[in-house]
Each structure stands twice: as C-alpha cells, then as structure tokens.
Short mmCIF file of C-alpha atoms in Angstrom, two decimals:
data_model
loop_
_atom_site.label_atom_id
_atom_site.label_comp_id
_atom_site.label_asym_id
_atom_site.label_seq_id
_atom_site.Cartn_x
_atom_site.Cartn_y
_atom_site.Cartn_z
CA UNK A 1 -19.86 21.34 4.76
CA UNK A 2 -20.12 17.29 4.89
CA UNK A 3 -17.13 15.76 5.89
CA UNK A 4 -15.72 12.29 6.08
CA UNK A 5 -12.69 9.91 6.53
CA UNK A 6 -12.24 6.37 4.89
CA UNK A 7 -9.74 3.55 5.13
CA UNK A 8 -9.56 0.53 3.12
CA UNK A 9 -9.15 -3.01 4.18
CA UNK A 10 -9.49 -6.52 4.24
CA UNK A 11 -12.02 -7.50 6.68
CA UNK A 12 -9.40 -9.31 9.06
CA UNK A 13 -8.09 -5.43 9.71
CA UNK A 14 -11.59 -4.18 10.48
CA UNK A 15 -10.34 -4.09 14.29
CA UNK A 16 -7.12 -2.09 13.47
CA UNK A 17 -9.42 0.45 11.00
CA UNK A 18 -11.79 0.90 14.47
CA UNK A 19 -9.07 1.97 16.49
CA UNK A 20 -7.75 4.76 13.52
CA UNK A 21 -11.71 5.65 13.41
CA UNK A 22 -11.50 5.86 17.60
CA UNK A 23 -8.49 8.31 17.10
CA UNK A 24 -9.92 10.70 14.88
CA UNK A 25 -13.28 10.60 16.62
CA UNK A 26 -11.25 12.23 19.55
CA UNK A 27 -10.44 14.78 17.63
CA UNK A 28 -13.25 15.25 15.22
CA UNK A 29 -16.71 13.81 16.54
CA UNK A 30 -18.30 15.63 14.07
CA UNK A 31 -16.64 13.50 11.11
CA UNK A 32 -18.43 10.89 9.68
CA UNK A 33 -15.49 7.63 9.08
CA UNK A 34 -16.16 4.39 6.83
CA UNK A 35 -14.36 1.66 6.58
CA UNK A 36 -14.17 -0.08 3.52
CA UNK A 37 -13.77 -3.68 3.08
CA UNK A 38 -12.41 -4.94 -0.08
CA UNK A 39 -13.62 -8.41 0.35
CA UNK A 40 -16.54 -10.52 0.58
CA UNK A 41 -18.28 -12.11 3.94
CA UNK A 42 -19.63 -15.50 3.98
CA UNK A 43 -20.27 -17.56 6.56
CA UNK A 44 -18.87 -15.93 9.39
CA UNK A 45 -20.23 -15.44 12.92
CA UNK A 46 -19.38 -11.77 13.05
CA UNK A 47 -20.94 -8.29 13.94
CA UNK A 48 -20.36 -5.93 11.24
CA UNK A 49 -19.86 -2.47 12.54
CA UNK A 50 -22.77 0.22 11.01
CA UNK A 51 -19.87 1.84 9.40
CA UNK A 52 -18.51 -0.64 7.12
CA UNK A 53 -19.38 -0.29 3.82
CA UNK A 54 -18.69 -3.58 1.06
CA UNK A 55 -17.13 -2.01 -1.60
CA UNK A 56 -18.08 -5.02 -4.00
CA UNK A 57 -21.96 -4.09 -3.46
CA UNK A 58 -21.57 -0.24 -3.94
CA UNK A 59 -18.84 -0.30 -6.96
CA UNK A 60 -18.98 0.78 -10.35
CA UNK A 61 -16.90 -2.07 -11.69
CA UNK A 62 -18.63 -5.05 -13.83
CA UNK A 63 -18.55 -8.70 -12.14
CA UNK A 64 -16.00 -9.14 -15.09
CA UNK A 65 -13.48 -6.06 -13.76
CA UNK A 66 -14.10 -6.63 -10.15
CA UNK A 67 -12.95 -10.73 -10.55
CA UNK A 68 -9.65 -9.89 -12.64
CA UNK A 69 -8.59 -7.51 -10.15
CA UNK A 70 -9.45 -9.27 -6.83
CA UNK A 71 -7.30 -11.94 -8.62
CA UNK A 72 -4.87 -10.26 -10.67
CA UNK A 73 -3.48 -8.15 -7.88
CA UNK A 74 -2.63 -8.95 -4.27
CA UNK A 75 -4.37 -7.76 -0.85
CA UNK A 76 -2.64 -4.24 -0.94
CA UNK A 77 -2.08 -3.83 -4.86
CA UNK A 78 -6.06 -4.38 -4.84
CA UNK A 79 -7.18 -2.46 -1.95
CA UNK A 80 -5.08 0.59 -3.38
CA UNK A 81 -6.98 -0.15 -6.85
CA UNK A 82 -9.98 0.68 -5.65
CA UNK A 83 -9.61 3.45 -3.74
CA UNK A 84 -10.75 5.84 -6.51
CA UNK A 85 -14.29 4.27 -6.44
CA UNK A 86 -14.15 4.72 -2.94
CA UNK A 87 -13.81 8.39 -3.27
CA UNK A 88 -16.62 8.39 -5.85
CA UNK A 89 -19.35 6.81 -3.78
CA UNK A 90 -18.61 9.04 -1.09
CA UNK A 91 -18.80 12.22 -3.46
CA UNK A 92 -22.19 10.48 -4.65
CA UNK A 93 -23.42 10.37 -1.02
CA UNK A 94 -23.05 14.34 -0.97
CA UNK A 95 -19.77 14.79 0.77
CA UNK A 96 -17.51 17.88 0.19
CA UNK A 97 -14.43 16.44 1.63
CA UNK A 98 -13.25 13.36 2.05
CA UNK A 99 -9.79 12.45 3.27
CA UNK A 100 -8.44 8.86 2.74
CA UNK A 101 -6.14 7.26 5.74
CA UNK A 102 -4.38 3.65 5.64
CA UNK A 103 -5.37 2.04 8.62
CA UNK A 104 -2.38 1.90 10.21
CA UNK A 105 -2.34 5.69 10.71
CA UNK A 106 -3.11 6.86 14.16
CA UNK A 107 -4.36 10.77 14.73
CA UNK A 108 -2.82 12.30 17.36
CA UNK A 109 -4.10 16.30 16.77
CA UNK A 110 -6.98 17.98 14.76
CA UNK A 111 -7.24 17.70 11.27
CA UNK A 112 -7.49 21.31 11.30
CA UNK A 113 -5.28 22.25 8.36
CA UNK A 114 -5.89 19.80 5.94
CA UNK A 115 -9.81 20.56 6.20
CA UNK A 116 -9.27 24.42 5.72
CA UNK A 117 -6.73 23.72 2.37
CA UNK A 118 -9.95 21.38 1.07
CA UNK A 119 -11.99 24.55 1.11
CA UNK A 120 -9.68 25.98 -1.56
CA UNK A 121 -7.97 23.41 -3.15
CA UNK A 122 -9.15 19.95 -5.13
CA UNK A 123 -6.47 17.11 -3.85
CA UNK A 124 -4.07 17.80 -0.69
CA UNK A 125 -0.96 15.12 -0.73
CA UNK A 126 1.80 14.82 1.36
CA UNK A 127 5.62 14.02 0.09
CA UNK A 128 7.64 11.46 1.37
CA UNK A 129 10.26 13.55 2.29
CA UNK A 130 9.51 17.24 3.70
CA UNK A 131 12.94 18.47 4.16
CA UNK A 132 16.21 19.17 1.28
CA UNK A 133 18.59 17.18 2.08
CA UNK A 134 21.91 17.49 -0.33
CA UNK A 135 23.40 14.90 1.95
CA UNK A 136 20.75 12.19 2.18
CA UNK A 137 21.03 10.05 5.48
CA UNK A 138 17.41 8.18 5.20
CA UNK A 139 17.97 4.49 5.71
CA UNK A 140 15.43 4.07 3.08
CA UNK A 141 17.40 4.48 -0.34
CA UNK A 142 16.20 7.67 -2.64
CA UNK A 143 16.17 5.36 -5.64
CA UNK A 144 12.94 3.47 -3.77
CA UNK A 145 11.41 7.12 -2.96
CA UNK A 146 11.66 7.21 -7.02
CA UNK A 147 10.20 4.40 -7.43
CA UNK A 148 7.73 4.25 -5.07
CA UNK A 149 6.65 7.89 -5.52
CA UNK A 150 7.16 11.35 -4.42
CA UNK A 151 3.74 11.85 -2.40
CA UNK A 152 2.54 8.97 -0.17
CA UNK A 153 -0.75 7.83 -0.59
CA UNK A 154 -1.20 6.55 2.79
CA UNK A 155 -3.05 10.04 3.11
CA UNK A 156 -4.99 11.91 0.29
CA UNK A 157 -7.31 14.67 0.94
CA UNK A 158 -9.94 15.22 -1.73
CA UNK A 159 -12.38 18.17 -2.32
CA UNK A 160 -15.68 17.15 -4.15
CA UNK A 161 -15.93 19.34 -7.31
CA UNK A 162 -15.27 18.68 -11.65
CA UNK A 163 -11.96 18.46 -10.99
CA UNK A 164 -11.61 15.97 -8.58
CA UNK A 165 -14.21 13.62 -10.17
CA UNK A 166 -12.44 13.44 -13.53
CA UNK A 167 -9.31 12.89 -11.29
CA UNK A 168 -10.48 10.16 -9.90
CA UNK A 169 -11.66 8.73 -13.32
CA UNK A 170 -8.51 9.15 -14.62
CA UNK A 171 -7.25 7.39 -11.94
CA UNK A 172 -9.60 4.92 -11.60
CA UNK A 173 -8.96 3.63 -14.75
CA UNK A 174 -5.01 3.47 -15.06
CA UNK A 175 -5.49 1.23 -11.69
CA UNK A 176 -7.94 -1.09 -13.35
CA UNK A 177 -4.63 -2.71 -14.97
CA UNK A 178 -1.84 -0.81 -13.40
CA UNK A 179 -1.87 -1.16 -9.61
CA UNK A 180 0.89 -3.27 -9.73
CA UNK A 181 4.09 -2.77 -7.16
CA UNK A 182 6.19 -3.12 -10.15
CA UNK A 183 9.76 -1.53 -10.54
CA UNK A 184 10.79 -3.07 -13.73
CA UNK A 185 7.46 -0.99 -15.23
CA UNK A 186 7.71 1.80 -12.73
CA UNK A 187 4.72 0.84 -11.08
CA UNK A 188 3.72 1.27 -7.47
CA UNK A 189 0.19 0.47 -7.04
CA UNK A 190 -1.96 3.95 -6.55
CA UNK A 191 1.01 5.85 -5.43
CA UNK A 192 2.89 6.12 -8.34
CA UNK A 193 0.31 7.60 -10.60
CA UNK A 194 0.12 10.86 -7.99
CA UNK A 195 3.38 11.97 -9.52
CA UNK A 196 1.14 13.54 -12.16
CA UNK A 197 -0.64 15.11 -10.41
CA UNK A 198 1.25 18.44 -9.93
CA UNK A 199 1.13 18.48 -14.14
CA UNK A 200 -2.33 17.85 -14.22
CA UNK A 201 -3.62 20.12 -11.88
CA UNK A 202 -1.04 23.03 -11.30
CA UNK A 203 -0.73 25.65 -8.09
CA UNK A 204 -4.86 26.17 -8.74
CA UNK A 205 -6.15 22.59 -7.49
CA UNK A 206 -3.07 20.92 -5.71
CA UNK A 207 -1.57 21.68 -2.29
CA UNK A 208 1.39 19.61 -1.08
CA UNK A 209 1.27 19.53 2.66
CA UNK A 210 5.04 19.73 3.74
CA UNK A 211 4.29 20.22 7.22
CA UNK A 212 6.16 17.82 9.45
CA UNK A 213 3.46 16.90 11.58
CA UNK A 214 1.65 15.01 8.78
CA UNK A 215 1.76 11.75 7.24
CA UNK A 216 5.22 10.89 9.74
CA UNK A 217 6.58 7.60 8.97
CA UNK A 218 9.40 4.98 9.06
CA UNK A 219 10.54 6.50 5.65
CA UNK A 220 10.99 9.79 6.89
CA UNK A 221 11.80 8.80 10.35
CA UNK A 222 15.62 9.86 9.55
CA UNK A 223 14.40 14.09 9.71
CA UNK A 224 11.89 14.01 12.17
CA UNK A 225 12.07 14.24 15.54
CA UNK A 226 9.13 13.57 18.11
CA UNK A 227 9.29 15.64 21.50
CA UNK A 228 7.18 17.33 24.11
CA UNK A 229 6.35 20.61 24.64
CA UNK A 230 3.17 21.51 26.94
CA UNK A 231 1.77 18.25 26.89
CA UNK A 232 1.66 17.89 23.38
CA UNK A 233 3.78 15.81 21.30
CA UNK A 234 6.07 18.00 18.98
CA UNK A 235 7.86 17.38 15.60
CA UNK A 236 10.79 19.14 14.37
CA UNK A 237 14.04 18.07 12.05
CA UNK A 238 16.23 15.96 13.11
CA UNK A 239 18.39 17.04 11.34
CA UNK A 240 20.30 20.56 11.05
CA UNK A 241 20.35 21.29 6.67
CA UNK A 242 17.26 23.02 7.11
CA UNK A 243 15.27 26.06 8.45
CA UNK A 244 14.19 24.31 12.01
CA UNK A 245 10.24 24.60 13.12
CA UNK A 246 8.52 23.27 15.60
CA UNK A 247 5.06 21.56 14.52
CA UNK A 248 2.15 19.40 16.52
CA UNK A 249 2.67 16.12 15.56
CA UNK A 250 -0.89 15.90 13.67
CA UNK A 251 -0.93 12.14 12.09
CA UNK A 252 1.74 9.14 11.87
CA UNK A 253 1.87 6.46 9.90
CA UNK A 254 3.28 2.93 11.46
CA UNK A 255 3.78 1.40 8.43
CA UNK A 256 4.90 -1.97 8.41
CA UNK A 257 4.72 -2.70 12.50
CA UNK A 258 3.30 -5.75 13.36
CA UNK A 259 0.28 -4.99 14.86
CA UNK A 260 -0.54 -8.35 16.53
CA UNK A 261 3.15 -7.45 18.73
CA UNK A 262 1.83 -4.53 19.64
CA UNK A 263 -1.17 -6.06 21.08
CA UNK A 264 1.59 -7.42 23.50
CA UNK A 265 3.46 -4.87 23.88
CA UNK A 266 6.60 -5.35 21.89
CA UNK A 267 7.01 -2.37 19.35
CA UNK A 268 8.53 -4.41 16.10
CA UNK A 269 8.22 -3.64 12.17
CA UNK A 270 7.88 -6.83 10.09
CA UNK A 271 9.05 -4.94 6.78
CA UNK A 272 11.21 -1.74 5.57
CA UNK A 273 14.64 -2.94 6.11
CA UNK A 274 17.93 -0.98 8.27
CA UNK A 275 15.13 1.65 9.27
CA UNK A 276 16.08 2.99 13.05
CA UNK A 277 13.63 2.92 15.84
CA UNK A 278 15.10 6.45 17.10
CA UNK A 279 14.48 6.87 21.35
CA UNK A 280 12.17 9.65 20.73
CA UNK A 281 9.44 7.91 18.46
CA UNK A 282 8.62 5.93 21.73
CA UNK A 283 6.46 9.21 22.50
CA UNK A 284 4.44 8.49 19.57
CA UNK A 285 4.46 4.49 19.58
CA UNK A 286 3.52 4.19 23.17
CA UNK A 287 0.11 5.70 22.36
CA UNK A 288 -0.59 3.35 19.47
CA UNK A 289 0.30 0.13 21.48
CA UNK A 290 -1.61 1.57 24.42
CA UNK A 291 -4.58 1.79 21.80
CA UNK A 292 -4.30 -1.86 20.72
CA UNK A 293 -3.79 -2.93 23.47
CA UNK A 294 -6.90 -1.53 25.14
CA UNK A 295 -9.04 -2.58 21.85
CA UNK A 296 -7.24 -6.14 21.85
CA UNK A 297 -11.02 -7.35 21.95
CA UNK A 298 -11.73 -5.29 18.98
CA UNK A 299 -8.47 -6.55 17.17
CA UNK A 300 -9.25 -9.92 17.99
CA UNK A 301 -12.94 -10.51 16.49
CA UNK A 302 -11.41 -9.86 13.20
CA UNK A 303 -7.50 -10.72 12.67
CA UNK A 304 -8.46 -14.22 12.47
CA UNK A 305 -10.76 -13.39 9.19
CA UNK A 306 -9.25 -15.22 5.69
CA UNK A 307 -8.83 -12.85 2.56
CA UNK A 308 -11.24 -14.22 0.30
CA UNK A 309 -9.61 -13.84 -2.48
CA UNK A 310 -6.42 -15.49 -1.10
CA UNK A 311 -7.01 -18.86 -2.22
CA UNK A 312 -8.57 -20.94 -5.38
CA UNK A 313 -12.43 -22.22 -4.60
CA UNK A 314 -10.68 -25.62 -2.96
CA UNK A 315 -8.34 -23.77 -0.81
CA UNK A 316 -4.81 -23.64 -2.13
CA UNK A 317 -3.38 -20.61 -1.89
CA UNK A 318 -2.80 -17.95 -4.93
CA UNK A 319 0.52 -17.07 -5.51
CA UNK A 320 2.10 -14.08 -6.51
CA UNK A 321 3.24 -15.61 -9.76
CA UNK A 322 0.05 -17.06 -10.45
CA UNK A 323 -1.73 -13.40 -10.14
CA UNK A 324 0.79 -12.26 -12.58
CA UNK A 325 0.45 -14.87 -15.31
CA UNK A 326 -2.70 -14.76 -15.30
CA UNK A 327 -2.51 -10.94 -15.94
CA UNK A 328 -0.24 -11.80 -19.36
CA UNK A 329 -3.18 -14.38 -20.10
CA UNK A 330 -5.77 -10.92 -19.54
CA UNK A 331 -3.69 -8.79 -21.54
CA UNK A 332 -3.05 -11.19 -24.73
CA UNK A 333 -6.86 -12.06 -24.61
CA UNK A 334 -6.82 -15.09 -23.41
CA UNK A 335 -7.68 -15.07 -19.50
CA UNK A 336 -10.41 -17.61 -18.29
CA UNK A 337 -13.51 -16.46 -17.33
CA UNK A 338 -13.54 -17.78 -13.37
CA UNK A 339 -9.30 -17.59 -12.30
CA UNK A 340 -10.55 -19.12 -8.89
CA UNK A 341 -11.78 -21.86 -10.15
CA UNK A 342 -10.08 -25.42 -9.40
CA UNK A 343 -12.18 -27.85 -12.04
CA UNK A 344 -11.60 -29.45 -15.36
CA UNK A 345 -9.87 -27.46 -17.16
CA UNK A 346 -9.44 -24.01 -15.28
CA UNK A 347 -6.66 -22.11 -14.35
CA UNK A 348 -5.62 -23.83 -11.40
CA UNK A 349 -5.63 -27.21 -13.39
CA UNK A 350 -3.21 -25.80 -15.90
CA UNK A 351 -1.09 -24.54 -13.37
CA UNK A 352 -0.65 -28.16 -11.57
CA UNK A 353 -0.13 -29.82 -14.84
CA UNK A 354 2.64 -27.51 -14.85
CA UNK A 355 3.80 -28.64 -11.27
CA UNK A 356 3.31 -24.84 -10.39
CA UNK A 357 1.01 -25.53 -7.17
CA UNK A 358 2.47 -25.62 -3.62
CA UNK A 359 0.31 -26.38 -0.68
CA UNK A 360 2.34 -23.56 1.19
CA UNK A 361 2.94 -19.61 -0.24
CA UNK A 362 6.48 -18.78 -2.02
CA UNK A 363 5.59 -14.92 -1.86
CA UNK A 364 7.05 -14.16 1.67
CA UNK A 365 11.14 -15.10 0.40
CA UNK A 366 13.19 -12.20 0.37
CA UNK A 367 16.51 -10.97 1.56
CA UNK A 368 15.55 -11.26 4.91
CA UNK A 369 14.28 -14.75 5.44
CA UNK A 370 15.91 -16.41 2.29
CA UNK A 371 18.64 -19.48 4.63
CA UNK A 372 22.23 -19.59 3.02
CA UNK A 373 21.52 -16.21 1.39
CA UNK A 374 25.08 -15.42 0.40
CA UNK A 375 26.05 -19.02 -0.46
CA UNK A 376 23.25 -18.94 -2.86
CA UNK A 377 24.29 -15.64 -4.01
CA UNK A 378 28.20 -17.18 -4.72
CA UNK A 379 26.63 -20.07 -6.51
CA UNK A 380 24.30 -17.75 -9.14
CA UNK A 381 27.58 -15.63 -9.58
CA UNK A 382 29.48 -18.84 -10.89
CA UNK A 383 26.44 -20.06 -13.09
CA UNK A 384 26.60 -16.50 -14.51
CA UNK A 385 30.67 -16.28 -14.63
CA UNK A 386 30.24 -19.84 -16.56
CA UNK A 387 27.96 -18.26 -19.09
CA UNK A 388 30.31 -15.06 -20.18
CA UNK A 389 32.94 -17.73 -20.44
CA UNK A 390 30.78 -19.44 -22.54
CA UNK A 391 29.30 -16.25 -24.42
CA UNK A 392 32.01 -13.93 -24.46
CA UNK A 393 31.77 -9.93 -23.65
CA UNK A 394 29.78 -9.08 -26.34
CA UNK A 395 27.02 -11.76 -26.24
CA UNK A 396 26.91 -11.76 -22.46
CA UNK A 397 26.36 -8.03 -22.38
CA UNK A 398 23.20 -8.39 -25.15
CA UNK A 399 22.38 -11.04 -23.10
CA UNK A 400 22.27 -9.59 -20.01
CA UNK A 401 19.96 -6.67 -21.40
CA UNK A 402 17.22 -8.76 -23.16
CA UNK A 403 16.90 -10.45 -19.10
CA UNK A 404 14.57 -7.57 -18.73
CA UNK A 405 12.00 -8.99 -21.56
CA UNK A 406 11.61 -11.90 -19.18
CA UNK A 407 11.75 -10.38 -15.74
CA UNK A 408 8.01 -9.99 -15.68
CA UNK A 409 6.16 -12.85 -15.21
CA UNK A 410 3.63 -11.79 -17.73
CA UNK A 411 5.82 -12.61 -20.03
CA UNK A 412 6.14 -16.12 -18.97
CA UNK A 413 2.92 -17.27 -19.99
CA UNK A 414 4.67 -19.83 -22.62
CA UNK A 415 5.03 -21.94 -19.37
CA UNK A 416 1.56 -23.24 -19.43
CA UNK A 417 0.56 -22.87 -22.66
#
C-alpha cells in the first residue's frame, strides 16, 4: 500500500520540516515525506530539496481564493487552511495513507499503529487530553481545550477512500473563510472543525488514538510522564486518577519552543503560558536539540527566508487587523481585487489615510510583553467604573453585552470607509 507523510510550512521552516522528515526516515525508510510550502519563491539563492512541493502550483483554489486567503489569514491560520488540498493532491498521486505532522513534531518510534488503524479506518485523530481527570491540574485551562478543540490537528492520519475525499471537501471549504483562531466565533483554524468529526463519521470511519505515546505535548505535559525502560524512552501518567500503562513514547510535539534556542542549546518555549518544563521531558528534548543542533546548517539556509505574504508589495508589514478588515470588506462584497497592493487607491492607501500603518508589527502584544501591564489594567477599570457611573446598572449591563458586536474587527470596517 503507498504511504506518505506531509508537513506544511513557510519556506523559512523548510530546515526544521527536514529534520521531522530525518526522524521518521529512521524509522520508516520506506515512507515517502513532502514538505509543503505555503508560499511563493522569488529571487532567492536557494536549493530546493526534491521533496518540496509548492502548494500554490498544485492547488485547486482560483488565483481569486488563493490571494484572499494568503492575505486574509496569518502564516499558521493559512497554512492550516490548506491542509485539506494537501491531502487531496496526495490522494490524486495514488496514495492510500497519508498522515499529516506539524513540523515541529519529532518521531521517536515506528509509526506502527497508526498505519495498521488506516487499513480499517478513514481519519485517525488524537485528543488533547488522553486521560479523565475529575480534578484537572493541566496548566493549560480546559476552557482553551474547548475552544481550541478536542483532537489536535498537529497529527491527522487519513485513509484514501469516498469517505475521506468528501471529508476533506467538506473541510476544505469551511476553511476557505473559517480558518480563523477566533474565540469570540469559536473558531480555531483547522482544528476546531474536527470536533465533527465523530458525528459525521461514527465508530465505522473514525479512530481516536488515546495512546499516550502519540501526539505528546506541552498541553498534555501535566499527565504524561517520559522515562526509560530498555533503552527506549517510555510514557506513562503522571498522574495517579487513572488505570496506569506503560507505552513507547511514539511522536511528540514541541509546540511553541523556540527552535533557533535550541540550535544553541537552551531548551525555551516562546508561547503557551505557566506550562512546566517537568525533569523528565529532558529525555525527550535532549534528542530534538541534539537534532538541530547537528542540522544547524540545514536550519540555517532557510530561517532567514521572508513570508511572502507578510508584507504589502512596498514592504510594510500586514497586520493582524488589517487581515481582518479586509475579511469584513470580502464578506460584505466589497474587498479589492489585489489586498497587497500599495498604489493609488488600494487597500494599503486607505488604510494610511486612516493613520492605520506602522512601520513596525502590533500583533506580537500580549500579556506577556505588554510594559505597565497592571497599571494599564487599573486605568481601563476606572474609564469603565466612570461609564456605569455615567450609565447606570441597567444601561451599563446592555452595554456591556452589545461589546461583543464590535469585538471582531470585521465589524470595524466603518473605520475606513
């Protein structure tokens, strides 16, 4: 049966993709793995590995869908869009399996298990959490599991029959305009749309791999624990509310490390706040430096790449915001033809009228990095404490509801109109 694995990436992550390839290729040199590049090359100097495949040459998507998305949504909201084409051009090549990895997964066993379930079932997922726990002690908070998503789409193992391809039809075109990480819509990008799936496909076509070996990551660090056991490196729970097992660990997911640390040697994570760094994960994480570190060459000849679709045609950078009105402009009809364009007239020239250009991105503020964060927080408290004075119970609490007609930015489109 022919067998593959993909990733998806910018082309600045090419290196990190290689080293994920290198790992399964220990385990699977039979197993054909493409790397996908949701981006465009231009003028740059670079070998392209045989393996890399340009998803904007082998799509299905008009010019006219391809340039909303690539601007609408941002580097990981679009690379997750895409990922049901990705699984269709691979089923059109002839292969009967295909399993999808992020890129910053690293394989540490054979894929064994997950290729035998594709000989019976359509679509293998894995949940965030494997265990029941009554008493939740994850640093990440079970209302973001909710949001986010029960299964994590960092893996997804698809079988190629009828099933699967009106699957990933279905899917590919709620991501077309819903790949958004959006709470206040309950959005989150291709993940959140796998909730269905046990409704759409039943016992029949779905297994839900619960073993704890697979798909391992900083959100279910909390009930896993990493140790050895004749030379192999072991997962079992961490904690003691359920039936304990002992498990290879098969595939982890290093989510949110900074990669270009580990290529020095310092294990950090960039994103995912109050999330623990337990002792024991050093089995696992000392492998995956090791790996970049030894491919730092590798890493290198691509992490310096621009996103192409980062920036308007005379190089200012595309914010957040930006993507988002311009998404309300799409959905009421009104969208301009070329969003990247800076002349007469375009997009970007409305937004400057509008004082709504910065030389330097806004998108990176957050609870972390945001100086005087309380203070700030004590003075938005008093502008709102000002306003029930002003309003009274009643009208502040009306008021307070209709906020979430205007927390989209969509809906802001007034602004530069």
């Amino acid at each position: 049966m022919k067998k593959c694995v993909f990733t998806i990436v910018a082309k600045n992550y090419i290196g990190l993709a290689r080293i994920l390839g290198q790992s399964l290729n220990t385990h699977h040199p039979d197993t054909d793995f493409f790397i996908f590049v949701a981006d465009e090359f231009d003028n740059e100097n670079i070998d392209i590995p045989n393996n890399v495949i340009k998803v904007k040459e082998t799509n299905s998507y008009s010019d006219k869908e391809w340039t909303e998305m690539a601007f609408k949504y941002n580097l990981t909201e679009f690379c997750t869009a895409i990922k049901p084409a990705c699984f269709q051009h691979l089923f059109a090549s002839d292969y009967q399996t295909v399993i999808y990895f992020d890129p910053d997964i690293y394989v540490f066993s054979p894929l064994d298990e997950i290729f035998s379930k594709l000989e019976t079932y359509d679509v293998v997922l894995t949940p965030q959490i494997a265990g029941i726990h009554v008493i939740y002690k994850g640093e990440h908070p079970e209302w973001a599991m909710n949001v986010n998503g029960i299964f994590n789409l960092g893996f997804c193992g698809m079988r190629n029959t009828k099933t699967t391809h009106d699957i990933t039809e279905w899917w590919k075109t709620r991501l077309k305009d819903n790949s958004f990480a959006d709470r206040s819509t309950g959005n989150f990008t291709d993940q959140k749309w796998m909730d269905w799936m046990p409704g759409l496909l039943g016992n029949d076509h779905l297994y839900v791999m619960q073993n704890l070996g697979m798909n391992m990551a900083p959100w279910n660090y909390f009930e896993r624990e990493l140790f050895m056991k004749d030379d192999k490196i072991m997962v079992r729970f961490r904690t003691d509310d359920n039936p304990q097992c002992e498990v290879p660990l098969v595939f982890l997911h290093f989510a949110g490390y900074d990669y270009t640390k580990l290529k020095k040697g310092i294990i950090e994570r960039k994103r995912i706040e109050n999330l623990q760094e337990y002792e024991d994960l050093s089995l696992a994480t000392d492998v995956y430096k090791k790996a970049i570190m030894d491919n730092c060459k590798v890493f290198d000849s691509f992490i310096h790449l621009q996103y192409s679709y980062d920036t308007y045609e005379n190089g200012y950078p595309i914010s957040s915001f930006h993507r988002r009105l311009y998404h309300g402009l799409v959905s009421s009809g009104n969208a301009p033809s070329s969003p990247f364009s800076a002349g007469r007239d375009s997009f970007f020239s409305k937004l400057k009228k509008k004082k709504m250009i910065e030389k330097q991105k806004i998108d990176n503020l957050n609870q972390r990095n945001i100086p005087q964060l309380q203070q700030k927080k004590k003075m938005i408290n008093m502008l709102f404490l000002f306003l029930y004075k002003l309003m009274g119970y009643k009208r502040y609490a009306l008021f307070l509801k209709s906020l979430y007609n205007y927390c989209r930015p969509e809906l802001h489109t007034f602004l530069i109109k």
